[in-house]
DNA sequence: AAGACTGACACACGTTATTC
DNA sequence: GAATAACGTGTGTCAGTCTT
C-alpha cells in the first residue's frame, strides 16, 4: 500500500536526514485526494483487491466502522480501523481498541459466544449473518462504546490483578460476558439492554466479582486452553450467572415489598 | 478423517525508561 | 549522556480444535 510505503520513507529520512543527499533512486507516486471519506474507502478497497486480503479486515471500510471510530473518539477511545493509525498519532495503547478486540467483545456479549471469541475470533466474522447481527446499522453507537469500554476495563483489571498473559486471554471474554449479563440482568444481553446502561454500571466491584466467578469455574474445569475454547465453561458460567441474577432480583423484590 | 484456522510461545529487534 | 534494563511489537512455528 502506498501510504505505508511513503510513511516508511518519510520515517527513514526523518531519522537519517544525511542520507537524503546521497539518495538517487526515484519512486513514482500517484496522489489522489478523494472528495469524501466514502470515496477514500472505495479506493482503498479497490486497490487492495489486487492482492488477496482476508474478508474480515476489508470489512473495516464499511460505513459502520467509520461511525464507530468517530463516536469512540469523542469518548477518548481510538478505534484502530486503519492499523497503527492512532499508534502513530501517539495515542496510548490502553486507549486504542483494535477491530478484532471490539469484534470479540461483541460476539462474547451479543451472541453469548465468549468461547468463539477466545478460540475462533475471525470465523464468526466471515459468516455474513453473524456479521450483520453484530454490526447492524440500527445498533446504537453507545452499545459499541460501552462494550469497548467494558472490555478494555476488564482486560486491564485482569492484568492489574497479576494474572498471567495466557490466563488473561483465556478469561477476558468470559469476564466481559459476565459483566454485561449481570449489568443487564439477563443471560442474553441485547443492543437495547446495553444501550440503557451507564458507565457507572460497569464498576470495579462488578468486574472483580466477575473475574472471581469466571476464575473459579475455569480452575475447577482444569484451567487449560482447551477449557477456554470448549463449551462446558460457558454452560457452567451461564448457570452460575443465572443463580446470581435470580438472587439479585429476589433481593430487590424484598426491598420493594419490605 | 483432513484441512483450515487459531492463539501460545519463543525469539529477534527496536524503543523507552532507568541507572549511574 | 552513555550504558543497561525493561518493555513492546512483529514474525514464524507449533499443537490443538472445529468445520466440512
Short mmCIF file of N, CA and C (backbone and C1' of nucleotides) in Angstrom, two decimals, chain A residues 118-119 121-122 169, chain B residues 5-9:
data_model
loop_
_atom_site.label_atom_id
_atom_site.label_comp_id
_atom_site.label_asym_id
_atom_site.label_seq_id
_atom_site.Cartn_x
_atom_site.Cartn_y
_atom_site.Cartn_z
N UNK A 118 -12.79 -16.32 22.09
CA UNK A 118 -11.47 -16.74 22.56
C UNK A 118 -10.77 -17.62 21.53
N UNK A 119 -11.49 -18.59 20.97
CA UNK A 119 -10.84 -19.62 20.18
C UNK A 119 -10.88 -19.38 18.68
N UNK A 121 -11.90 -16.23 16.70
CA UNK A 121 -12.42 -14.87 16.55
C UNK A 121 -12.83 -14.48 15.13
N UNK A 122 -12.07 -14.90 14.14
CA UNK A 122 -12.38 -14.40 12.80
C UNK A 122 -13.44 -15.23 12.10
N UNK A 169 -5.89 -13.96 28.47
CA UNK A 169 -6.57 -14.25 27.20
C UNK A 169 -7.63 -15.33 27.36
P DC B 5 -8.86 -20.97 6.37
"O5'" DC B 5 -8.71 -20.79 7.94
"C5'" DC B 5 -9.79 -21.13 8.80
"C4'" DC B 5 -9.33 -21.04 10.22
"C3'" DC B 5 -8.40 -19.84 10.46
"O3'" DC B 5 -9.00 -18.96 11.38
"C1'" DC B 5 -7.58 -21.83 11.47
P DT B 6 -8.33 -17.57 11.74
"O5'" DT B 6 -7.88 -17.82 13.24
"C5'" DT B 6 -8.86 -18.17 14.21
"C4'" DT B 6 -8.19 -18.76 15.41
"C3'" DT B 6 -7.08 -17.91 15.98
"O3'" DT B 6 -7.63 -16.99 16.89
"C1'" DT B 6 -6.49 -20.25 15.95
P DG B 7 -6.75 -15.79 17.42
"O5'" DG B 7 -5.95 -16.45 18.64
"C5'" DG B 7 -6.67 -17.01 19.73
"C4'" DG B 7 -5.70 -17.69 20.67
"C3'" DG B 7 -4.69 -16.74 21.32
"O3'" DG B 7 -4.43 -17.18 22.65
"C1'" DG B 7 -3.54 -18.28 19.94
P DA B 8 -3.37 -16.55 23.56
"O5'" DA B 8 -2.22 -17.65 23.60
"C5'" DA B 8 -2.54 -18.97 24.04
"C4'" DA B 8 -1.28 -19.81 24.13
"C3'" DA B 8 -0.13 -19.15 24.90
"O3'" DA B 8 0.55 -20.15 25.65
"C1'" DA B 8 0.52 -19.53 22.65
P DC B 9 1.61 -19.75 26.71
"O5'" DC B 9 2.95 -19.84 25.90
"C5'" DC B 9 3.29 -21.04 25.21
"C4'" DC B 9 4.43 -20.77 24.25
"C3'" DC B 9 5.54 -19.91 24.84
"O3'" DC B 9 6.68 -20.73 25.05
"C1'" DC B 9 5.03 -19.34 22.57
#
